[in-house]
Coordinates of C-alpha atoms in Angstrom, one line a residue:
X271 CA 0.0 0.0 0.0
X272 CA 1.5 3.3 -1.1
X273 CA 0.4 6.9 -1.5
X274 CA -1.3 7.0 -5.0
X275 CA 1.3 9.3 -6.6
X276 CA 4.1 7.0 -5.4
X277 CA 2.3 4.0 -6.9
X278 CA 1.9 5.8 -10.2
X279 CA 5.6 6.7 -10.2
X280 CA 6.6 3.2 -9.3
X281 CA 4.4 1.6 -12.0
X282 CA 5.6 4.1 -14.7
X283 CA 9.2 3.4 -13.7
X284 CA 8.7 -0.4 -13.8
X285 CA 6.7 -0.3 -17.1
X286 CA 3.6 -1.8 -15.4
X287 CA 1.3 1.3 -15.5
X288 CA -1.8 0.7 -17.6
X289 CA -4.4 3.5 -17.4
X290 CA -7.4 1.3 -17.8
X291 CA -10.2 2.1 -15.5
X292 CA -11.8 -1.3 -15.9
X293 CA -9.0 -2.9 -14.0
X294 CA -9.3 -0.8 -10.9
X295 CA -11.6 -0.6 -7.9
X296 CA -12.5 2.7 -6.4
X297 CA -14.6 3.7 -3.4
X298 CA -17.6 5.7 -4.5
X299 CA -17.0 8.3 -1.8
X300 CA -13.5 8.9 -3.1
X301 CA -14.8 9.5 -6.6
X302 CA -17.5 11.9 -5.4
X303 CA -15.2 13.7 -3.0
X304 CA -12.6 14.3 -5.7
X305 CA -15.1 15.1 -8.5
X306 CA -13.6 12.2 -10.6
X307 CA -15.7 11.4 -13.7
X308 CA -14.9 10.0 -17.1
X309 CA -14.5 12.6 -19.9
X310 CA -17.3 12.3 -22.4
X311 CA -16.9 12.2 -26.1
X312 CA -13.2 11.5 -26.0
X313 CA -11.2 8.4 -26.8
X314 CA -8.5 7.3 -24.3
X315 CA -10.5 8.9 -21.5
X316 CA -9.0 6.4 -19.1
X317 CA -5.7 8.4 -19.3
X318 CA -7.6 11.5 -18.0
X319 CA -9.1 9.5 -15.2
X320 CA -6.6 7.0 -13.9
X321 CA -3.5 9.3 -13.3
X322 CA -5.5 12.0 -11.5
X323 CA -7.3 9.4 -9.4
X324 CA -4.0 7.8 -8.3
X325 CA -2.5 11.2 -7.6
X326 CA -5.4 12.2 -5.3
X327 CA -5.4 8.8 -3.5
X328 CA -3.9 8.8 0.0
X329 CA -3.7 5.0 -0.2
X330 CA -3.5 2.8 -3.3
X331 CA -2.3 -0.8 -3.9
X332 CA -1.7 -3.0 -6.9
X333 CA -1.6 -6.8 -7.1
X334 CA -1.0 -9.4 -9.8
X335 CA -4.0 -11.6 -9.3
X336 CA -6.3 -11.7 -12.3
X337 CA -9.8 -10.8 -11.1
X338 CA -11.3 -9.7 -14.5
X339 CA -10.8 -10.9 -18.0
X340 CA -11.0 -8.1 -20.6
X341 CA -12.7 -8.9 -23.9
X342 CA -12.7 -6.6 -26.8
X343 CA -15.8 -7.1 -28.9
X344 CA -15.7 -6.4 -32.7
X345 CA -18.1 -3.4 -32.5
X346 CA -16.3 -1.7 -29.6
X347 CA -14.9 1.8 -29.9
X348 CA -11.3 0.3 -29.7
X349 CA -12.1 -1.7 -32.8
X350 CA -13.2 1.3 -34.7
X351 CA -9.8 3.0 -35.4
X352 CA -9.6 1.9 -39.0
X353 CA -12.7 3.9 -39.9
X354 CA -11.5 7.4 -38.9
X355 CA -8.4 9.3 -37.7
X356 CA -10.4 11.0 -35.0
X357 CA -8.3 9.2 -32.4
X358 CA -5.4 11.5 -33.3
X359 CA -7.2 14.6 -31.9
X360 CA -8.1 12.6 -28.8
X361 CA -4.5 11.8 -28.1
X362 CA -3.6 15.5 -28.4
X363 CA -6.4 16.5 -26.1
X364 CA -5.4 14.0 -23.5
X365 CA -1.8 15.3 -23.6
X366 CA -2.9 18.9 -23.2
X367 CA -5.3 18.1 -20.3
X368 CA -2.8 16.0 -18.5
X369 CA 0.0 18.5 -19.0
X370 CA -2.1 21.2 -17.4
X371 CA -2.6 19.1 -14.2
X372 CA 0.9 17.9 -13.5
X373 CA 1.4 17.3 -9.8
X374 CA 4.6 17.8 -7.8
X375 CA 7.1 15.2 -6.7
X376 CA 7.9 11.8 -8.2
X377 CA 4.4 11.6 -9.7
X378 CA 5.1 14.7 -11.8
X379 CA 8.1 13.2 -13.5
X380 CA 6.2 9.9 -14.1
X381 CA 3.2 11.7 -15.6
X382 CA 5.3 14.1 -17.7
X383 CA 7.0 11.0 -19.2
X384 CA 3.6 9.4 -19.8
X385 CA 2.4 12.5 -21.6
X386 CA 5.5 12.3 -23.8
X387 CA 4.7 8.7 -24.6
X388 CA 1.0 9.5 -25.4
X389 CA 2.1 12.3 -27.7
X390 CA 4.3 9.9 -29.7
X391 CA 1.4 7.4 -30.0
X392 CA -0.2 9.4 -32.7
X393 CA 2.7 8.6 -35.0
X394 CA 3.4 5.1 -33.6
X395 CA -0.2 3.9 -34.1
X396 CA -0.4 4.8 -37.8
X397 CA 1.4 1.6 -38.6
X398 CA 0.3 -0.3 -35.5
X399 CA -3.4 0.0 -36.3
X400 CA -2.9 -1.2 -39.8
X401 CA -5.1 1.6 -41.2
X402 CA -6.6 1.7 -44.6
X403 CA -4.7 4.2 -46.9
X404 CA -7.3 7.0 -46.6
X405 CA -7.3 6.9 -42.8
X406 CA -3.5 6.5 -42.6
X407 CA -3.3 9.6 -44.8
X408 CA -5.7 11.6 -42.5
X409 CA -3.6 10.5 -39.4
X410 CA -0.4 11.4 -41.1
X411 CA -1.8 14.8 -42.0
X412 CA -2.8 15.3 -38.4
X413 CA 0.7 14.3 -37.2
X414 CA 2.3 16.7 -39.6
X415 CA 0.0 19.6 -38.7
X416 CA 0.5 19.0 -34.9
X417 CA 4.1 17.8 -34.8
X418 CA 5.4 20.8 -32.9
X419 CA 2.8 20.4 -30.2
X420 CA 3.3 16.6 -29.9
X421 CA 7.1 16.8 -30.1
X422 CA 7.1 19.4 -27.3
X423 CA 5.5 16.9 -24.9
X424 CA 8.1 14.3 -25.9
X425 CA 11.0 16.8 -25.5
X426 CA 9.7 17.8 -22.0
X427 CA 9.2 14.2 -20.9
X428 CA 12.5 14.0 -19.0
X429 CA 13.3 10.7 -20.8
X430 CA 16.2 10.7 -23.3
X431 CA 14.7 8.0 -25.6
X432 CA 11.3 9.7 -25.7
X433 CA 12.9 13.1 -26.3
X434 CA 15.0 11.7 -29.1
X435 CA 11.8 10.4 -30.8
X436 CA 10.3 13.8 -30.3
X437 CA 13.2 15.3 -32.1
X438 CA 12.9 12.9 -35.0
X439 CA 9.2 13.7 -35.2
X440 CA 10.1 17.4 -35.5
X441 CA 12.7 16.7 -38.1
X442 CA 10.5 14.4 -40.2
X443 CA 7.1 13.0 -39.4
X444 CA 7.6 10.6 -42.4
X445 CA 10.8 9.2 -41.0
X446 CA 9.2 8.9 -37.5
X447 CA 6.3 6.9 -38.8
X448 CA 8.6 4.9 -41.1
X449 CA 10.8 3.9 -38.1
X450 CA 7.7 2.3 -36.4
X451 CA 6.5 0.8 -39.7
X452 CA 9.9 -1.1 -39.8
X453 CA 9.7 -2.4 -36.2
X454 CA 6.0 -3.5 -36.2
X455 CA 5.6 -7.3 -36.4

């Protein structure tokens, strides 16, 4: 059992942080006291819920036991990425909102790194989602139009590898996406 921000920092450092609300249990009173609600009309809203919830928690714990099996159904929103590049704007909004609410201490560094990772996901996921050419073109156009904003988050991440990827994104969005296209299985 740790203070929530310390747990967030530890999970980010170990690579075990996953911002999926469905895998967590919260006291209703905690959610109400802290005004925590899911963002409506936004993809990746878990990112905007999970980190602030942990940061506000006086006590939090994680364990390895499987208590829930996640099933992604074919008609789910997560299965809809191939139809539109709207997910790109959601990533950018998540970065902007999280960056405005950075806490102090170890949780700040962890969340700043996470924001950098999220920003890079716009480019990384173009090849990862195996998009149809028209949607890949829309996503690539978004990446080019917003590369300064997205790269800034990566450059401020405090992580050399993330910052280097942000620099590559600034230099050439095409090379950035191409790098991930080569490493995708």
